[in-house]
């Protein structure tokens, strides 16, 4: 879907070549490299390391003459005494981008080249950003209507399981997945690949000054695979599910080194979002101020300016902090009722993503035993409130390796209904649904004067006495009427149109010829009015 | 109730006396003045004004040797060529407070004196501040459980009506009233007293450089009368209900001059709270940043550090700003359901006061037609959510002079029920009710392990299957059980006690011998469990 993601430019020169002043001629030596706009261009530099190669400072300044970006590099392992460093760049615009490297290791300093960014291929819509305060869109303007899922540890599973997870995602409606960088100590199926070099047999015997490139190369590949499928990777940098490894209580300088390393590796993938933490307020060794500092570090080190958020348990983070691009909330209560969900929207004037609303499943923990009906309801309530929601599954099994922890396959009833939901969402207004007449028990989202979606949840009325809020209406507007069964996934277009005029009070409008839409006395129904354009 | 509020120290000296070096001897001339701690001590200075007396800079530095406060003065009118300036100080602690004046008018400069602050009298509990993040208490530790009402324009009414309003308040449960400084142009009963000196016959013919002392003297008296009744005055500095006078669109320097003047006059009254605006987002001539600047000005100019907030219409202010002491919200939807109201609590980590939740009344506007039942419900839902709520009334009459606009008498059904509500609130935990197991549909507030209040709203169950969240319980705790009818104002103590132990899941506890509390299938019921202490 996304075309070829990466164009790798290999510049392998020894120390002697640098001494001979070959830097600067490298680009001229080859035909000019090309990469899609928003693709990933990788400069590979090799040389003999001195000292700890992870301590080498390396970056490259890329410029197209208008925009100049300093792009960090990173060490990616050594072979036969030759180290490999990489600088990954995702061009924000088309045209020629010239680069020059900066390093305190002479062999890596002063290199230069040029890469030509060409028009994006099919499926490459660019990175996702915030639009119209509360919504998302790709850089080319394509709406991004978030429909997320979570699988914390899918990247830490054996290869066959990872392939299964990707196949599941490909067949699913989900367009974003939350995933941990560090392993979740409680997932039994994890393999042994670790982010740091081991110094002994103990669970916490790590050399925190040396990363394990193989661990991160696998993570790269997982992110790239998601990118090629058009799935956003919400990469969780810290988490509290660490009874063993100590990655939740590293010293501050190690945290910062780790953040710089991951940002240098992953930010050039256009599908990356940064999640500073899962349940930040459960991470005992860090305060909200620590996460604020780390959030600012991500922002400062990421020339690609990917989306940034932080996920809570019981305490809300101050999502008003400037580095936070959207609210990533855990709250299963808020999405039971659109009139709850809508309350958070005004607070930070940023998009609200309910990234955790409890999970469809049957485990004893109360956060993991939603019915499929309840899981699906959360999305509809969130939609008419102008917010976005996330899914996951926790169906009990002897190994605790359900989708939430380890990926694999989906077993629940919600995923197909969420595909139907997604189709209704995508047929809605651009860039997204707005709550209509918030705070007045309307339970209507859409776009005033254009489209209205009234969701009835578990109520099972035999009809809806139409009460469309007046904003955006002047009288005489004509609307088609669809009756939607959100669980049985049907849309019934009623005959004729509804012509709106003021109703019994000045606040709500209706069609006096058709004041009621008949409904089948079943729960989980919705009605959609869509403006008929002549 | 509050004893004698004010001790006035009059220091009337002419310019000649200053030239003779009498400043400094004034205090020695008289016996030492005394005032209650948290009372109001007023220094009156007279002299011959030069130029605009409102432009004179005047303050006094008060110190008890540990705390030093610079207290602003203000011009309060002239008589026979002699101007009167006042400096009002409310001592935060007992003991001797020495003061020295500073002024750019020589006659007012370098005066000094001493006032002895003595123990507060009965009913004087000191100003209200924030305690335990989400609650309020007086400075002496007495809880302040906010039960507010609003009467925007009561101070602008003729004297008989003002007296009626004060009598109504005295007989009511309300302990805070929101009130405008500037008149509300839409209230027909307003008299003609105006805050600025008129320059012509037009509604907007004001000399913004000269206040009208008589207007503010009346405001002083209104605030003082509330103080003596133990009612907090939530003084609204700006509002948008100004179709005539232009006080909502004054130049920035006039706004600042006005804020300084009102703060100097009123902040020494211990019952003053500052509300920067009513419906700040309806004030067309000001942005949120303008109000932020004015909020910081209030904070900077108020040595008594009274509570500060700002009230919204549809857009929320950033109540995380440091000068904001508590969230003052308009939202009638949030208090229909405690699970909504609770969502705002975590956002700013400050007390949440729903100062406007629609009004009990019968006008055509939908914000003014709550039934008494709905008005009362808002308080109970807010209580179990750990928040505070405000009341008002809008019963239609030919002059539109209902309680909300002009004070007078109350006609609704809610006020007596709110007196009953207040008694239940006051019998609850100190400093206030906390939501218990928020986000899990418990609808219980109180204090974990000590007291639980379960509110059923409009549901009319025939019984409550007890499901008390586990926090604070270890097993065997004994509780008395009260069945409360919040509308009919009855409390029925059930025989025996309830002894709690773990229930069917680990999350909720109950008494296996008494798993259900029978209820009368009526709405508006509550059940209270209170820990029995041997």
PDB file of N, CA and C in Angstrom, chain B residues 21-89:
ATOM      1  N   UNK B  21       6.560  67.254  60.469  1.00  0.00           N
ATOM      2  CA  UNK B  21       7.127  65.961  60.856  1.00  0.00           C
ATOM      3  C   UNK B  21       6.259  65.164  61.801  1.00  0.00           C
ATOM      4  N   UNK B  22       4.946  65.380  61.699  1.00  0.00           N
ATOM      5  CA  UNK B  22       4.059  64.646  62.604  1.00  0.00           C
ATOM      6  C   UNK B  22       3.925  63.169  62.229  1.00  0.00           C
ATOM      7  N   UNK B  23       4.225  62.827  60.982  1.00  0.00           N
ATOM      8  CA  UNK B  23       4.140  61.423  60.606  1.00  0.00           C
ATOM      9  C   UNK B  23       5.033  60.613  61.527  1.00  0.00           C
ATOM     10  N   UNK B  24       4.537  59.517  61.988  1.00  0.00           N
ATOM     11  CA  UNK B  24       5.330  58.706  62.922  1.00  0.00           C
ATOM     12  C   UNK B  24       4.883  58.927  64.348  1.00  0.00           C
ATOM     13  N   UNK B  25       4.384  60.117  64.617  1.00  0.00           N
ATOM     14  CA  UNK B  25       3.905  60.347  65.974  1.00  0.00           C
ATOM     15  C   UNK B  25       2.420  60.039  66.094  1.00  0.00           C
ATOM     16  N   UNK B  26       1.800  59.773  64.976  1.00  0.00           N
ATOM     17  CA  UNK B  26       0.361  59.571  64.985  1.00  0.00           C
ATOM     18  C   UNK B  26      -0.017  58.380  65.850  1.00  0.00           C
ATOM     19  N   UNK B  27       0.696  57.288  65.647  1.00  0.00           N
ATOM     20  CA  UNK B  27       0.348  56.082  66.389  1.00  0.00           C
ATOM     21  C   UNK B  27       0.549  56.302  67.882  1.00  0.00           C
ATOM     22  N   UNK B  28       1.596  57.026  68.203  1.00  0.00           N
ATOM     23  CA  UNK B  28       1.881  57.243  69.622  1.00  0.00           C
ATOM     24  C   UNK B  28       0.827  58.122  70.284  1.00  0.00           C
ATOM     25  N   UNK B  29       0.150  58.936  69.474  1.00  0.00           N
ATOM     26  CA  UNK B  29      -0.794  59.898  70.013  1.00  0.00           C
ATOM     27  C   UNK B  29      -1.995  59.210  70.665  1.00  0.00           C
ATOM     28  N   UNK B  30      -2.422  58.087  70.051  1.00  0.00           N
ATOM     29  CA  UNK B  30      -3.614  57.408  70.540  1.00  0.00           C
ATOM     30  C   UNK B  30      -3.231  56.104  71.236  1.00  0.00           C
ATOM     31  N   UNK B  31      -4.181  55.547  71.939  1.00  0.00           N
ATOM     32  CA  UNK B  31      -4.030  54.167  72.383  1.00  0.00           C
ATOM     33  C   UNK B  31      -3.908  53.294  71.128  1.00  0.00           C
ATOM     34  N   UNK B  32      -3.253  52.161  71.261  1.00  0.00           N
ATOM     35  CA  UNK B  32      -3.055  51.286  70.098  1.00  0.00           C
ATOM     36  C   UNK B  32      -4.411  50.759  69.637  1.00  0.00           C
ATOM     37  N   UNK B  33      -4.638  50.874  68.313  1.00  0.00           N
ATOM     38  CA  UNK B  33      -5.866  50.355  67.728  1.00  0.00           C
ATOM     39  C   UNK B  33      -5.870  48.832  67.798  1.00  0.00           C
ATOM     40  N   UNK B  34      -7.032  48.247  67.893  1.00  0.00           N
ATOM     41  CA  UNK B  34      -7.137  46.791  67.837  1.00  0.00           C
ATOM     42  C   UNK B  34      -8.135  46.396  66.766  1.00  0.00           C
ATOM     43  N   UNK B  35      -7.948  45.185  66.251  1.00  0.00           N
ATOM     44  CA  UNK B  35      -8.859  44.623  65.255  1.00  0.00           C
ATOM     45  C   UNK B  35      -8.779  43.111  65.405  1.00  0.00           C
ATOM     46  N   UNK B  36      -9.858  42.440  65.085  1.00  0.00           N
ATOM     47  CA  UNK B  36      -9.795  40.982  65.102  1.00  0.00           C
ATOM     48  C   UNK B  36      -8.857  40.465  64.024  1.00  0.00           C
ATOM     49  N   UNK B  37      -8.175  39.386  64.320  1.00  0.00           N
ATOM     50  CA  UNK B  37      -7.497  38.652  63.252  1.00  0.00           C
ATOM     51  C   UNK B  37      -8.531  38.351  62.156  1.00  0.00           C
ATOM     52  N   UNK B  38      -8.143  38.586  60.909  1.00  0.00           N
ATOM     53  CA  UNK B  38      -9.004  38.419  59.729  1.00  0.00           C
ATOM     54  C   UNK B  38     -10.124  39.465  59.665  1.00  0.00           C
ATOM     55  N   UNK B  39     -10.134  40.405  60.605  1.00  0.00           N
ATOM     56  CA  UNK B  39     -11.052  41.527  60.503  1.00  0.00           C
ATOM     57  C   UNK B  39     -10.502  42.556  59.523  1.00  0.00           C
ATOM     58  N   UNK B  40     -11.076  43.753  59.553  1.00  0.00           N
ATOM     59  CA  UNK B  40     -10.653  44.781  58.607  1.00  0.00           C
ATOM     60  C   UNK B  40     -10.245  46.025  59.378  1.00  0.00           C
ATOM     61  N   UNK B  41      -9.002  46.393  59.226  1.00  0.00           N
ATOM     62  CA  UNK B  41      -8.499  47.613  59.833  1.00  0.00           C
ATOM     63  C   UNK B  41      -8.324  48.651  58.730  1.00  0.00           C
ATOM     64  N   UNK B  42      -8.918  49.818  58.958  1.00  0.00           N
ATOM     65  CA  UNK B  42      -8.873  50.820  57.903  1.00  0.00           C
ATOM     66  C   UNK B  42      -8.122  52.051  58.387  1.00  0.00           C
ATOM     67  N   UNK B  43      -7.120  52.436  57.660  1.00  0.00           N
ATOM     68  CA  UNK B  43      -6.409  53.679  57.914  1.00  0.00           C
ATOM     69  C   UNK B  43      -6.991  54.732  56.977  1.00  0.00           C
ATOM     70  N   UNK B  44      -7.443  55.838  57.564  1.00  0.00           N
ATOM     71  CA  UNK B  44      -8.016  56.908  56.748  1.00  0.00           C
ATOM     72  C   UNK B  44      -7.040  58.077  56.760  1.00  0.00           C
ATOM     73  N   UNK B  45      -6.634  58.510  55.584  1.00  0.00           N
ATOM     74  CA  UNK B  45      -5.711  59.647  55.465  1.00  0.00           C
ATOM     75  C   UNK B  45      -6.418  60.742  54.674  1.00  0.00           C
ATOM     76  N   UNK B  46      -6.280  61.954  55.140  1.00  0.00           N
ATOM     77  CA  UNK B  46      -6.900  63.048  54.394  1.00  0.00           C
ATOM     78  C   UNK B  46      -5.841  64.059  54.005  1.00  0.00           C
ATOM     79  N   UNK B  47      -6.148  64.771  52.993  1.00  0.00           N
ATOM     80  CA  UNK B  47      -5.227  65.807  52.547  1.00  0.00           C
ATOM     81  C   UNK B  47      -5.796  66.487  51.322  1.00  0.00           C
ATOM     82  N   UNK B  48      -5.109  67.508  50.902  1.00  0.00           N
ATOM     83  CA  UNK B  48      -5.595  68.276  49.764  1.00  0.00           C
ATOM     84  C   UNK B  48      -5.090  67.625  48.484  1.00  0.00           C
ATOM     85  N   UNK B  49      -5.994  67.186  47.633  1.00  0.00           N
ATOM     86  CA  UNK B  49      -5.538  66.527  46.409  1.00  0.00           C
ATOM     87  C   UNK B  49      -4.902  67.518  45.437  1.00  0.00           C
ATOM     88  N   UNK B  50      -3.939  67.079  44.705  1.00  0.00           N
ATOM     89  CA  UNK B  50      -3.450  67.824  43.536  1.00  0.00           C
ATOM     90  C   UNK B  50      -3.623  66.907  42.338  1.00  0.00           C
ATOM     91  N   UNK B  51      -4.126  67.459  41.247  1.00  0.00           N
ATOM     92  CA  UNK B  51      -4.363  66.598  40.084  1.00  0.00           C
ATOM     93  C   UNK B  51      -5.528  65.652  40.366  1.00  0.00           C
ATOM     94  N   UNK B  52      -5.567  64.531  39.611  1.00  0.00           N
ATOM     95  CA  UNK B  52      -6.626  63.534  39.777  1.00  0.00           C
ATOM     96  C   UNK B  52      -6.305  62.680  40.992  1.00  0.00           C
ATOM     97  N   UNK B  53      -7.130  62.769  42.036  1.00  0.00           N
ATOM     98  CA  UNK B  53      -6.794  62.040  43.264  1.00  0.00           C
ATOM     99  C   UNK B  53      -6.787  60.529  43.062  1.00  0.00           C
ATOM    100  N   UNK B  54      -7.497  60.028  42.018  1.00  0.00           N
ATOM    101  CA  UNK B  54      -7.485  58.579  41.748  1.00  0.00           C
ATOM    102  C   UNK B  54      -6.134  58.136  41.184  1.00  0.00           C
ATOM    103  N   UNK B  55      -5.345  59.108  40.710  1.00  0.00           N
ATOM    104  CA  UNK B  55      -4.036  58.767  40.147  1.00  0.00           C
ATOM    105  C   UNK B  55      -2.933  58.732  41.194  1.00  0.00           C
ATOM    106  N   UNK B  56      -3.260  59.106  42.426  1.00  0.00           N
ATOM    107  CA  UNK B  56      -2.241  59.092  43.477  1.00  0.00           C
ATOM    108  C   UNK B  56      -1.849  57.653  43.782  1.00  0.00           C
ATOM    109  N   UNK B  57      -0.571  57.404  43.827  1.00  0.00           N
ATOM    110  CA  UNK B  57      -0.096  56.099  44.275  1.00  0.00           C
ATOM    111  C   UNK B  57      -0.022  56.109  45.790  1.00  0.00           C
ATOM    112  N   UNK B  58      -0.635  55.118  46.397  1.00  0.00           N
ATOM    113  CA  UNK B  58      -0.655  55.045  47.858  1.00  0.00           C
ATOM    114  C   UNK B  58      -0.680  53.584  48.279  1.00  0.00           C
ATOM    115  N   UNK B  59       0.162  53.266  49.239  1.00  0.00           N
ATOM    116  CA  UNK B  59       0.101  51.947  49.855  1.00  0.00           C
ATOM    117  C   UNK B  59       0.682  52.063  51.248  1.00  0.00           C
ATOM    118  N   UNK B  60       0.529  50.986  52.014  1.00  0.00           N
ATOM    119  CA  UNK B  60       1.193  50.940  53.310  1.00  0.00           C
ATOM    120  C   UNK B  60       1.822  49.566  53.465  1.00  0.00           C
ATOM    121  N   UNK B  61       2.994  49.566  54.029  1.00  0.00           N
ATOM    122  CA  UNK B  61       3.659  48.302  54.324  1.00  0.00           C
ATOM    123  C   UNK B  61       3.328  47.932  55.767  1.00  0.00           C
ATOM    124  N   UNK B  62       2.678  46.802  55.924  1.00  0.00           N
ATOM    125  CA  UNK B  62       2.328  46.291  57.249  1.00  0.00           C
ATOM    126  C   UNK B  62       3.284  45.144  57.583  1.00  0.00           C
ATOM    127  N   UNK B  63       3.779  45.123  58.821  1.00  0.00           N
ATOM    128  CA  UNK B  63       4.629  43.997  59.227  1.00  0.00           C
ATOM    129  C   UNK B  63       4.417  43.675  60.689  1.00  0.00           C
ATOM    130  N   UNK B  64       4.463  42.406  60.983  1.00  0.00           N
ATOM    131  CA  UNK B  64       4.457  41.968  62.384  1.00  0.00           C
ATOM    132  C   UNK B  64       5.838  41.463  62.766  1.00  0.00           C
ATOM    133  N   UNK B  65       6.817  41.750  61.937  1.00  0.00           N
ATOM    134  CA  UNK B  65       8.184  41.307  62.201  1.00  0.00           C
ATOM    135  C   UNK B  65       8.518  39.992  61.500  1.00  0.00           C
ATOM    136  N   UNK B  66       7.503  39.253  61.114  1.00  0.00           N
ATOM    137  CA  UNK B  66       7.733  37.996  60.374  1.00  0.00           C
ATOM    138  C   UNK B  66       7.167  38.099  58.952  1.00  0.00           C
ATOM    139  N   UNK B  67       5.953  38.587  58.874  1.00  0.00           N
ATOM    140  CA  UNK B  67       5.283  38.721  57.578  1.00  0.00           C
ATOM    141  C   UNK B  67       5.180  40.201  57.238  1.00  0.00           C
ATOM    142  N   UNK B  68       5.526  40.538  55.999  1.00  0.00           N
ATOM    143  CA  UNK B  68       5.426  41.923  55.555  1.00  0.00           C
ATOM    144  C   UNK B  68       4.544  41.961  54.310  1.00  0.00           C
ATOM    145  N   UNK B  69       3.551  42.809  54.324  1.00  0.00           N
ATOM    146  CA  UNK B  69       2.603  42.897  53.217  1.00  0.00           C
ATOM    147  C   UNK B  69       2.478  44.343  52.780  1.00  0.00           C
ATOM    148  N   UNK B  70       2.514  44.552  51.471  1.00  0.00           N
ATOM    149  CA  UNK B  70       2.255  45.887  50.956  1.00  0.00           C
ATOM    150  C   UNK B  70       0.784  45.971  50.580  1.00  0.00           C
ATOM    151  N   UNK B  71       0.076  46.853  51.247  1.00  0.00           N
ATOM    152  CA  UNK B  71      -1.372  46.928  51.121  1.00  0.00           C
ATOM    153  C   UNK B  71      -1.728  48.192  50.338  1.00  0.00           C
ATOM    154  N   UNK B  72      -2.437  48.047  49.212  1.00  0.00           N
ATOM    155  CA  UNK B  72      -2.750  49.224  48.404  1.00  0.00           C
ATOM    156  C   UNK B  72      -3.841  50.082  49.057  1.00  0.00           C
ATOM    157  N   UNK B  73      -3.747  51.388  48.828  1.00  0.00           N
ATOM    158  CA  UNK B  73      -4.786  52.305  49.264  1.00  0.00           C
ATOM    159  C   UNK B  73      -5.606  52.773  48.082  1.00  0.00           C
ATOM    160  N   UNK B  74      -6.624  53.573  48.371  1.00  0.00           N
ATOM    161  CA  UNK B  74      -7.483  54.066  47.289  1.00  0.00           C
ATOM    162  C   UNK B  74      -8.122  55.383  47.717  1.00  0.00           C
ATOM    163  N   UNK B  75      -8.511  56.178  46.739  1.00  0.00           N
ATOM    164  CA  UNK B  75      -9.181  57.453  46.981  1.00  0.00           C
ATOM    165  C   UNK B  75     -10.674  57.213  47.126  1.00  0.00           C
ATOM    166  N   UNK B  76     -11.259  57.833  48.135  1.00  0.00           N
ATOM    167  CA  UNK B  76     -12.673  57.538  48.407  1.00  0.00           C
ATOM    168  C   UNK B  76     -13.529  58.806  48.424  1.00  0.00           C
ATOM    169  N   UNK B  77     -13.070  59.863  47.760  1.00  0.00           N
ATOM    170  CA  UNK B  77     -13.910  61.051  47.655  1.00  0.00           C
ATOM    171  C   UNK B  77     -13.347  62.243  48.412  1.00  0.00           C
ATOM    172  N   UNK B  78     -13.917  63.401  48.112  1.00  0.00           N
ATOM    173  CA  UNK B  78     -13.428  64.646  48.720  1.00  0.00           C
ATOM    174  C   UNK B  78     -14.595  65.401  49.321  1.00  0.00           C
ATOM    175  N   UNK B  79     -14.258  66.241  50.275  1.00  0.00           N
ATOM    176  CA  UNK B  79     -15.262  67.033  50.961  1.00  0.00           C
ATOM    177  C   UNK B  79     -14.609  68.344  51.381  1.00  0.00           C
ATOM    178  N   UNK B  80     -15.207  69.451  50.962  1.00  0.00           N
ATOM    179  CA  UNK B  80     -14.643  70.752  51.321  1.00  0.00           C
ATOM    180  C   UNK B  80     -13.163  70.857  50.969  1.00  0.00           C
ATOM    181  N   UNK B  81     -12.799  70.313  49.807  1.00  0.00           N
ATOM    182  CA  UNK B  81     -11.419  70.448  49.364  1.00  0.00           C
ATOM    183  C   UNK B  81     -10.458  69.464  49.990  1.00  0.00           C
ATOM    184  N   UNK B  82     -10.924  68.687  50.945  1.00  0.00           N
ATOM    185  CA  UNK B  82     -10.075  67.675  51.570  1.00  0.00           C
ATOM    186  C   UNK B  82     -10.420  66.303  50.992  1.00  0.00           C
ATOM    187  N   UNK B  83      -9.410  65.648  50.467  1.00  0.00           N
ATOM    188  CA  UNK B  83      -9.613  64.292  49.941  1.00  0.00           C
ATOM    189  C   UNK B  83      -9.447  63.254  51.038  1.00  0.00           C
ATOM    190  N   UNK B  84     -10.134  62.125  50.825  1.00  0.00           N
ATOM    191  CA  UNK B  84      -9.997  61.008  51.759  1.00  0.00           C
ATOM    192  C   UNK B  84      -9.429  59.800  51.016  1.00  0.00           C
ATOM    193  N   UNK B  85      -8.345  59.274  51.529  1.00  0.00           N
ATOM    194  CA  UNK B  85      -7.776  58.024  51.018  1.00  0.00           C
ATOM    195  C   UNK B  85      -7.866  56.980  52.123  1.00  0.00           C
ATOM    196  N   UNK B  86      -8.009  55.748  51.725  1.00  0.00           N
ATOM    197  CA  UNK B  86      -8.104  54.682  52.730  1.00  0.00           C
ATOM    198  C   UNK B  86      -7.137  53.550  52.377  1.00  0.00           C
ATOM    199  N   UNK B  87      -6.637  52.951  53.434  1.00  0.00           N
ATOM    200  CA  UNK B  87      -5.821  51.744  53.277  1.00  0.00           C
ATOM    201  C   UNK B  87      -6.451  50.695  54.184  1.00  0.00           C
ATOM    202  N   UNK B  88      -6.894  49.609  53.559  1.00  0.00           N
ATOM    203  CA  UNK B  88      -7.617  48.578  54.319  1.00  0.00           C
ATOM    204  C   UNK B  88      -6.764  47.319  54.425  1.00  0.00           C
ATOM    205  N   UNK B  89      -6.662  46.824  55.636  1.00  0.00           N
ATOM    206  CA  UNK B  89      -5.768  45.711  55.905  1.00  0.00           C
ATOM    207  C   UNK B  89      -6.496  44.677  56.761  1.00  0.00           C
TER     208      UNK B  89
END
